[in-house]
PDB file of C-alpha atoms in Angstrom:
ATOM      1  CA  MET A 610     -16.997  16.060   6.822  1.00 80.00           C
ATOM      2  CA  LYS A 611     -19.570  13.351   6.246  1.00 92.00           C
ATOM      3  CA  LEU A 612     -18.843   9.686   5.657  1.00 95.00           C
ATOM      4  CA  GLU A 613     -19.287   8.193   2.222  1.00 95.00           C
ATOM      5  CA  THR A 614     -19.167   4.541   1.237  1.00 97.00           C
ATOM      6  CA  ILE A 615     -16.165   3.761  -0.946  1.00 96.00           C
ATOM      7  CA  VAL A 616     -15.670   0.515  -2.857  1.00 96.00           C
ATOM      8  CA  HIS A 617     -12.027  -0.158  -3.745  1.00 96.00           C
ATOM      9  CA  ASP A 618     -11.761  -0.633  -7.494  1.00 94.00           C
ATOM     10  CA  ILE A 619      -8.013  -0.513  -8.143  1.00 97.00           C
ATOM     11  CA  PRO A 620      -6.754  -4.037  -8.865  1.00 97.00           C
ATOM     12  CA  PRO A 621      -3.748  -5.309  -6.921  1.00 98.00           C
ATOM     13  CA  LEU A 622      -0.336  -4.857  -8.502  1.00 98.00           C
ATOM     14  CA  TYR A 623       1.455  -8.205  -8.273  1.00 98.00           C
ATOM     15  CA  ASP A 624       2.605 -11.181 -10.269  1.00 98.00           C
ATOM     16  CA  ALA A 625       3.632 -14.771  -9.567  1.00 98.00           C
ATOM     17  CA  GLU A 626       7.156 -13.598  -8.611  1.00 98.00           C
ATOM     18  CA  SER A 627       6.081 -10.962  -6.052  1.00 98.00           C
ATOM     19  CA  ARG A 628       7.816 -11.507  -2.709  1.00 98.00           C
ATOM     20  CA  VAL A 629       6.946  -8.411  -0.663  1.00 98.00           C
ATOM     21  CA  LEU A 630       3.473  -6.891  -0.244  1.00 98.00           C
ATOM     22  CA  LEU A 631       3.000  -3.233   0.695  1.00 98.00           C
ATOM     23  CA  LEU A 632      -0.524  -2.535   1.923  1.00 98.00           C
ATOM     24  CA  GLY A 633      -2.153   0.843   2.264  1.00 97.00           C
ATOM     25  CA  SER A 634      -5.507   1.230   3.952  1.00 96.00           C
ATOM     26  CA  LEU A 635      -7.693   2.548   1.099  1.00 95.00           C
ATOM     27  CA  PRO A 636      -6.844   4.651  -1.960  1.00 94.00           C
ATOM     28  CA  SER A 637      -7.179   8.392  -1.345  1.00 91.00           C
ATOM     29  CA  PRO A 638      -9.553  10.438  -3.516  1.00 92.00           C
ATOM     30  CA  ALA A 639      -6.535  11.464  -5.657  1.00 92.00           C
ATOM     31  CA  SER A 640      -5.475   7.813  -6.052  1.00 95.00           C
ATOM     32  CA  ARG A 641      -9.012   6.770  -6.970  1.00 94.00           C
ATOM     33  CA  GLU A 642      -9.100   9.545  -9.573  1.00 94.00           C
ATOM     34  CA  ALA A 643      -5.738   8.423 -11.005  1.00 94.00           C
ATOM     35  CA  HIS A 644      -6.876   4.787 -10.676  1.00 96.00           C
ATOM     36  CA  PHE A 645      -3.507   3.851  -9.193  1.00 97.00           C
ATOM     37  CA  PHE A 646      -1.799   3.671  -5.825  1.00 97.00           C
ATOM     38  CA  TYR A 647      -0.373   6.720  -4.020  1.00 97.00           C
ATOM     39  CA  GLY A 648      -1.689   9.155  -6.597  1.00 95.00           C
ATOM     40  CA  HIS A 649      -1.600  12.336  -4.521  1.00 93.00           C
ATOM     41  CA  PRO A 650       1.247  14.472  -5.927  1.00 93.00           C
ATOM     42  CA  ARG A 651       2.545  15.309  -2.432  1.00 94.00           C
ATOM     43  CA  ASN A 652       2.511  11.726  -1.142  1.00 96.00           C
ATOM     44  CA  ARG A 653       6.130  10.657  -0.711  1.00 98.00           C
ATOM     45  CA  PHE A 654       5.563   6.936  -1.387  1.00 98.00           C
ATOM     46  CA  TRP A 655       7.078   6.777  -4.887  1.00 98.00           C
ATOM     47  CA  PRO A 656      10.182   8.899  -4.134  1.00 98.00           C
ATOM     48  CA  VAL A 657      10.758   6.918  -0.898  1.00 98.00           C
ATOM     49  CA  LEU A 658      10.355   3.534  -2.612  1.00 98.00           C
ATOM     50  CA  ALA A 659      12.631   4.590  -5.479  1.00 98.00           C
ATOM     51  CA  ALA A 660      15.311   5.776  -3.028  1.00 98.00           C
ATOM     52  CA  VAL A 661      15.139   2.486  -1.112  1.00 98.00           C
ATOM     53  CA  LEU A 662      15.433   0.520  -4.359  1.00 98.00           C
ATOM     54  CA  GLY A 663      18.228   2.684  -5.774  1.00 98.00           C
ATOM     55  CA  GLU A 664      16.133   3.852  -8.724  1.00 98.00           C
ATOM     56  CA  LYS A 665      15.038   7.207 -10.086  1.00 98.00           C
ATOM     57  CA  THR A 666      11.530   8.213  -9.062  1.00 98.00           C
ATOM     58  CA  PRO A 667       9.058   6.805 -11.582  1.00 98.00           C
ATOM     59  CA  GLU A 668       6.749   9.363 -13.172  1.00 97.00           C
ATOM     60  CA  THR A 669       4.132   7.373 -15.077  1.00 98.00           C
ATOM     61  CA  ILE A 670       1.901   4.581 -13.874  1.00 98.00           C
ATOM     62  CA  GLU A 671       3.688   2.228 -16.272  1.00 98.00           C
ATOM     63  CA  GLU A 672       7.094   3.184 -14.821  1.00 98.00           C
ATOM     64  CA  LYS A 673       5.726   2.603 -11.303  1.00 98.00           C
ATOM     65  CA  ARG A 674       4.372  -0.820 -12.294  1.00 98.00           C
ATOM     66  CA  GLU A 675       7.649  -1.807 -13.956  1.00 98.00           C
ATOM     67  CA  MET A 676       9.743  -0.744 -10.936  1.00 98.00           C
ATOM     68  CA  CYS A 677       7.572  -2.781  -8.585  1.00 98.00           C
ATOM     69  CA  HIS A 678       7.687  -5.859 -10.837  1.00 98.00           C
ATOM     70  CA  ARG A 679      11.489  -5.594 -11.246  1.00 98.00           C
ATOM     71  CA  HIS A 680      11.870  -5.658  -7.474  1.00 98.00           C
ATOM     72  CA  HIS A 681       9.122  -8.270  -6.840  1.00 98.00           C
ATOM     73  CA  ILE A 682       6.998  -5.807  -4.865  1.00 98.00           C
ATOM     74  CA  ALA A 683       3.230  -6.134  -4.762  1.00 98.00           C
ATOM     75  CA  LEU A 684       0.877  -3.269  -3.885  1.00 98.00           C
ATOM     76  CA  TRP A 685      -2.694  -3.304  -2.676  1.00 98.00           C
ATOM     77  CA  ASP A 686      -4.829  -2.103   0.185  1.00 98.00           C
ATOM     78  CA  THR A 687      -6.260  -3.736   3.267  1.00 98.00           C
ATOM     79  CA  ILE A 688      -9.795  -2.439   2.683  1.00 98.00           C
ATOM     80  CA  ALA A 689     -12.177  -3.505  -0.088  1.00 98.00           C
ATOM     81  CA  LYS A 690     -15.065  -1.326   1.098  1.00 98.00           C
ATOM     82  CA  CYS A 691     -15.701   1.092   3.943  1.00 97.00           C
ATOM     83  CA  ASP A 692     -17.275   4.338   5.035  1.00 97.00           C
ATOM     84  CA  ILE A 693     -14.753   7.201   5.126  1.00 96.00           C
ATOM     85  CA  ALA A 694     -14.647  10.994   5.252  1.00 93.00           C
ATOM     86  CA  GLY A 695     -12.363  12.191   2.453  1.00 87.00           C
ATOM     87  CA  ALA A 696      -8.904  10.653   2.917  1.00 88.00           C
ATOM     88  CA  SER A 697      -9.032  10.467   6.716  1.00 89.00           C
ATOM     89  CA  ASP A 698      -7.984   6.994   7.890  1.00 91.00           C
ATOM     90  CA  THR A 699      -9.162   7.880  11.406  1.00 91.00           C
ATOM     91  CA  SER A 700     -12.730   8.243  10.076  1.00 95.00           C
ATOM     92  CA  ILE A 701     -12.884   4.717   8.585  1.00 96.00           C
ATOM     93  CA  ARG A 702     -15.943   2.735   9.664  1.00 96.00           C
ATOM     94  CA  ASN A 703     -17.474  -0.596   8.593  1.00 97.00           C
ATOM     95  CA  ALA A 704     -14.298  -1.813   6.880  1.00 97.00           C
ATOM     96  CA  GLU A 705     -14.491  -4.945   4.760  1.00 98.00           C
ATOM     97  CA  PRO A 706     -11.138  -6.565   3.835  1.00 98.00           C
ATOM     98  CA  ASN A 707      -9.627  -7.292   0.446  1.00 98.00           C
ATOM     99  CA  ASP A 708      -8.816 -10.942  -0.314  1.00 97.00           C
ATOM    100  CA  ILE A 709      -5.137 -10.838   0.619  1.00 98.00           C
ATOM    101  CA  GLY A 710      -5.142 -14.640   0.862  1.00 97.00           C
ATOM    102  CA  ARG A 711      -5.614 -14.811  -2.916  1.00 97.00           C
ATOM    103  CA  LEU A 712      -2.436 -12.763  -3.481  1.00 97.00           C
ATOM    104  CA  LEU A 713      -0.531 -15.044  -1.120  1.00 98.00           C
ATOM    105  CA  ARG A 714      -1.737 -18.146  -2.998  1.00 98.00           C
ATOM    106  CA  GLU A 715      -0.936 -16.671  -6.428  1.00 98.00           C
ATOM    107  CA  SER A 716       2.557 -15.329  -5.651  1.00 98.00           C
ATOM    108  CA  LYS A 717       5.686 -15.896  -3.583  1.00 98.00           C
ATOM    109  CA  ILE A 718       4.819 -13.179  -1.053  1.00 98.00           C
ATOM    110  CA  GLU A 719       6.498 -13.951   2.258  1.00 96.00           C
ATOM    111  CA  ARG A 720       6.538 -10.561   3.957  1.00 98.00           C
ATOM    112  CA  ILE A 721       3.783  -7.996   4.360  1.00 98.00           C
ATOM    113  CA  PHE A 722       4.202  -4.347   5.328  1.00 98.00           C
ATOM    114  CA  ALA A 723       1.548  -1.744   6.107  1.00 98.00           C
ATOM    115  CA  THR A 724       2.210   1.768   4.835  1.00 98.00           C
ATOM    116  CA  GLY A 725       0.529   3.294   7.867  1.00 96.00           C
ATOM    117  CA  GLY A 726      -1.008   2.478  11.212  1.00 96.00           C
ATOM    118  CA  LYS A 727      -4.648   2.064  10.149  1.00 96.00           C
ATOM    119  CA  SER A 728      -3.728  -0.437   7.444  1.00 97.00           C
ATOM    120  CA  GLY A 729      -1.731  -2.470   9.970  1.00 98.00           C
ATOM    121  CA  GLU A 730      -4.495  -2.308  12.577  1.00 98.00           C
ATOM    122  CA  LEU A 731      -7.189  -3.464  10.157  1.00 98.00           C
ATOM    123  CA  TYR A 732      -4.966  -6.175   8.656  1.00 98.00           C
ATOM    124  CA  ARG A 733      -4.316  -7.617  12.122  1.00 98.00           C
ATOM    125  CA  LYS A 734      -8.019  -7.522  12.972  1.00 98.00           C
ATOM    126  CA  LEU A 735      -9.632  -8.620   9.686  1.00 98.00           C
ATOM    127  CA  ILE A 736      -7.032 -10.540   7.656  1.00 98.00           C
ATOM    128  CA  GLN A 737      -4.197 -11.976   9.765  1.00 98.00           C
ATOM    129  CA  PRO A 738      -6.505 -14.443  11.584  1.00 98.00           C
ATOM    130  CA  LYS A 739      -7.108 -16.036   8.156  1.00 96.00           C
ATOM    131  CA  THR A 740      -3.654 -15.746   6.548  1.00 96.00           C
ATOM    132  CA  HIS A 741      -1.540 -16.231   9.686  1.00 97.00           C
ATOM    133  CA  VAL A 742       1.087 -13.997   8.036  1.00 97.00           C
ATOM    134  CA  PRO A 743       2.230 -11.183  10.337  1.00 98.00           C
ATOM    135  CA  ILE A 744       2.491  -7.585   9.195  1.00 98.00           C
ATOM    136  CA  THR A 745       5.134  -4.965   9.921  1.00 98.00           C
ATOM    137  CA  VAL A 746       3.794  -1.419  10.189  1.00 98.00           C
ATOM    138  CA  LEU A 747       5.792   1.322   8.487  1.00 98.00           C
ATOM    139  CA  PRO A 748       5.182   5.066   8.843  1.00 98.00           C
ATOM    140  CA  SER A 749       2.781   6.720   6.443  1.00 97.00           C
ATOM    141  CA  THR A 750       4.281   8.565   3.481  1.00 97.00           C
ATOM    142  CA  SER A 751       1.311  10.941   3.435  1.00 93.00           C
ATOM    143  CA  PRO A 752       2.085  14.653   3.538  1.00 90.00           C
ATOM    144  CA  ALA A 753      -0.075  14.717   6.687  1.00 88.00           C
ATOM    145  CA  ASN A 754       2.695  12.732   8.427  1.00 93.00           C
ATOM    146  CA  ALA A 755       5.031  15.738   8.465  1.00 92.00           C
ATOM    147  CA  ALA A 756       6.856  14.508  11.588  1.00 94.00           C
ATOM    148  CA  TRP A 757       8.654  11.996   9.365  1.00 97.00           C
ATOM    149  CA  THR A 758      11.254  13.560   7.092  1.00 97.00           C
ATOM    150  CA  PHE A 759      12.002  12.050   3.709  1.00 97.00           C
ATOM    151  CA  GLU A 760      15.326  10.722   5.038  1.00 98.00           C
ATOM    152  CA  ARG A 761      13.671   9.049   8.050  1.00 98.00           C
ATOM    153  CA  LEU A 762      11.049   7.453   5.792  1.00 98.00           C
ATOM    154  CA  VAL A 763      13.720   6.052   3.465  1.00 98.00           C
ATOM    155  CA  GLU A 764      15.571   4.579   6.438  1.00 98.00           C
ATOM    156  CA  ALA A 765      12.358   3.030   7.834  1.00 98.00           C
ATOM    157  CA  TYR A 766      11.365   1.545   4.463  1.00 98.00           C
ATOM    158  CA  ARG A 767      14.745  -0.155   3.950  1.00 98.00           C
ATOM    159  CA  VAL A 768      13.340  -3.044   5.998  1.00 98.00           C
ATOM    160  CA  ILE A 769      11.448  -4.202   2.880  1.00 98.00           C
ATOM    161  CA  LEU A 770      14.697  -5.216   1.160  1.00 96.00           C
TER     162      LEU A 770
END
Protein backbone atom coordinates (compact mmCIF):
# COMPACT_ATOMS: atom_id res chain seq x y z
CA MET A 1 0.00 0.00 0.00
CA LYS A 2 1.37 3.42 -0.85
CA LEU A 3 1.58 6.38 1.50
CA GLU A 4 -0.76 9.30 1.07
CA THR A 5 -0.64 12.66 2.81
CA ILE A 6 -3.58 13.15 5.15
CA VAL A 7 -4.53 16.46 6.77
CA HIS A 8 -6.67 16.03 9.89
CA ASP A 9 -9.87 18.01 9.44
CA ILE A 10 -12.07 16.80 12.30
CA PRO A 11 -12.25 19.51 14.98
CA PRO A 12 -11.51 18.53 18.58
CA LEU A 13 -14.47 17.60 20.76
CA TYR A 14 -14.10 19.53 24.02
CA ASP A 15 -15.48 22.41 26.01
CA ALA A 16 -14.31 24.61 28.88
CA GLU A 17 -15.34 21.91 31.40
CA SER A 18 -13.42 19.02 29.78
CA ARG A 19 -11.14 17.30 32.30
CA VAL A 20 -9.88 14.20 30.48
CA LEU A 21 -8.45 14.08 26.95
CA LEU A 22 -8.46 10.87 24.90
CA LEU A 23 -6.09 11.08 21.94
CA GLY A 24 -6.04 8.80 18.94
CA SER A 25 -3.26 8.98 16.40
CA LEU A 26 -5.13 10.03 13.23
CA PRO A 27 -8.71 9.39 12.10
CA SER A 28 -9.09 6.21 10.04
CA PRO A 29 -10.50 6.43 6.50
CA ALA A 30 -13.93 5.43 7.93
CA SER A 31 -13.70 8.17 10.59
CA ARG A 32 -12.67 10.75 8.00
CA GLU A 33 -15.65 9.72 5.86
CA ALA A 34 -18.01 10.01 8.86
CA HIS A 35 -16.22 13.23 9.88
CA PHE A 36 -16.13 12.06 13.49
CA PHE A 37 -13.93 10.04 15.80
CA TYR A 38 -13.84 6.22 15.84
CA GLY A 39 -16.17 5.91 12.87
CA HIS A 40 -15.32 2.36 11.81
CA PRO A 41 -18.35 0.20 12.70
CA ARG A 42 -16.14 -2.54 14.18
CA ASN A 43 -14.02 -0.22 16.32
CA ARG A 44 -14.91 -0.90 19.95
CA PHE A 45 -14.20 2.63 21.24
CA TRP A 46 -17.81 3.77 21.71
CA PRO A 47 -19.09 0.54 23.35
CA VAL A 48 -16.01 0.47 25.63
CA LEU A 49 -16.36 4.13 26.63
CA ALA A 50 -20.10 3.72 27.26
CA ALA A 51 -19.48 0.65 29.44
CA VAL A 52 -16.84 2.51 31.47
CA LEU A 53 -19.20 5.45 31.93
CA GLY A 54 -22.22 3.30 32.77
CA GLU A 55 -24.18 4.47 29.73
CA LYS A 56 -25.82 2.78 26.76
CA THR A 57 -23.71 2.82 23.61
CA PRO A 58 -24.42 6.03 21.70
CA GLU A 59 -25.50 5.54 18.09
CA THR A 60 -25.45 9.00 16.51
CA ILE A 61 -22.68 11.55 16.41
CA GLU A 62 -24.85 13.87 18.51
CA GLU A 63 -25.34 11.16 21.17
CA LYS A 64 -21.57 10.55 21.20
CA ARG A 65 -20.88 14.28 21.62
CA GLU A 66 -23.44 14.60 24.41
CA MET A 67 -22.04 11.59 26.32
CA CYS A 68 -18.52 12.99 26.16
CA HIS A 69 -19.64 16.45 27.30
CA ARG A 70 -21.70 15.00 30.18
CA HIS A 71 -18.61 13.20 31.44
CA HIS A 72 -16.16 16.06 30.69
CA ILE A 73 -14.24 13.97 28.16
CA ALA A 74 -12.43 15.60 25.26
CA LEU A 75 -11.47 13.77 22.06
CA TRP A 76 -8.89 14.59 19.44
CA ASP A 77 -5.85 13.13 17.76
CA THR A 78 -2.13 13.59 18.18
CA ILE A 79 -1.47 14.14 14.47
CA ALA A 80 -2.53 17.14 12.39
CA LYS A 81 -0.88 15.93 9.18
CA CYS A 82 1.16 12.93 8.10
CA ASP A 83 1.87 10.40 5.39
CA ILE A 84 0.06 7.09 6.01
CA ALA A 85 -0.94 3.93 4.17
CA GLY A 86 -4.66 3.37 4.74
CA ALA A 87 -5.32 3.10 8.49
CA SER A 88 -1.95 1.58 9.40
CA ASP A 89 -0.43 3.47 12.34
CA THR A 90 2.85 1.60 11.77
CA SER A 91 3.14 3.25 8.33
CA ILE A 92 2.92 6.84 9.67
CA ARG A 93 5.71 9.10 8.44
CA ASN A 94 6.39 12.85 8.65
CA ALA A 95 3.89 13.42 11.46
CA GLU A 96 3.03 16.99 12.41
CA PRO A 97 1.25 17.46 15.77
CA ASN A 98 -2.11 19.01 16.57
CA ASP A 99 -2.09 22.00 18.93
CA ILE A 100 -2.90 20.12 22.13
CA GLY A 101 -1.62 23.08 24.15
CA ARG A 102 -4.62 25.11 22.93
CA LEU A 103 -7.04 22.51 24.34
CA LEU A 104 -5.20 22.58 27.66
CA ARG A 105 -5.42 26.39 27.81
CA GLU A 106 -9.12 26.44 26.88
CA SER A 107 -10.33 23.70 29.24
CA LYS A 108 -9.75 22.05 32.60
CA ILE A 109 -7.96 19.03 31.10
CA GLU A 110 -5.63 17.53 33.69
CA ARG A 111 -5.14 14.00 32.38
CA ILE A 112 -4.32 12.78 28.89
CA PHE A 113 -4.69 9.23 27.58
CA ALA A 114 -3.61 7.77 24.25
CA THR A 115 -5.97 5.25 22.67
CA GLY A 116 -3.07 3.28 21.24
CA GLY A 117 0.69 3.00 21.21
CA LYS A 118 1.46 5.18 18.18
CA SER A 119 -0.56 8.09 19.57
CA GLY A 120 1.32 7.84 22.87
CA GLU A 121 4.70 7.57 21.15
CA LEU A 122 4.11 10.61 18.95
CA TYR A 123 2.62 12.64 21.81
CA ARG A 124 5.72 12.00 23.93
CA LYS A 125 8.01 12.93 21.05
CA LEU A 126 6.20 15.91 19.50
CA ILE A 127 3.87 17.40 22.13
CA GLN A 128 4.86 16.55 25.71
CA PRO A 129 8.11 18.59 25.53
CA LYS A 130 5.87 21.65 25.03
CA THR A 131 2.93 20.85 27.32
CA HIS A 132 4.84 19.03 30.07
CA VAL A 133 1.67 16.98 30.67
CA PRO A 134 2.37 13.24 30.72
CA ILE A 135 0.27 10.74 28.79
CA THR A 136 -0.98 7.30 29.78
CA VAL A 137 -1.17 4.81 26.92
CA LEU A 138 -4.25 2.62 26.73
CA PRO A 139 -4.73 -0.34 24.38
CA SER A 140 -6.22 0.30 20.97
CA THR A 141 -9.93 -0.41 20.53
CA SER A 142 -9.35 -1.20 16.85
CA PRO A 143 -10.64 -4.54 15.59
CA ALA A 144 -7.02 -5.20 14.55
CA ASN A 145 -6.17 -5.43 18.28
CA ALA A 146 -7.98 -8.75 18.65
CA ALA A 147 -5.74 -9.85 21.54
CA TRP A 148 -7.72 -7.49 23.78
CA THR A 149 -11.23 -8.70 24.55
CA PHE A 150 -14.03 -6.23 25.12
CA GLU A 151 -13.95 -7.01 28.86
CA ARG A 152 -10.18 -6.40 29.10
CA LEU A 153 -10.54 -3.10 27.22
CA VAL A 154 -13.30 -1.92 29.57
CA GLU A 155 -11.13 -2.76 32.58
CA ALA A 156 -8.12 -0.93 31.08
CA TYR A 157 -10.17 2.16 30.21
CA ARG A 158 -11.59 2.50 33.74
CA VAL A 159 -8.42 4.44 34.58
CA ILE A 160 -9.95 7.50 32.86
CA LEU A 161 -12.54 7.88 35.64
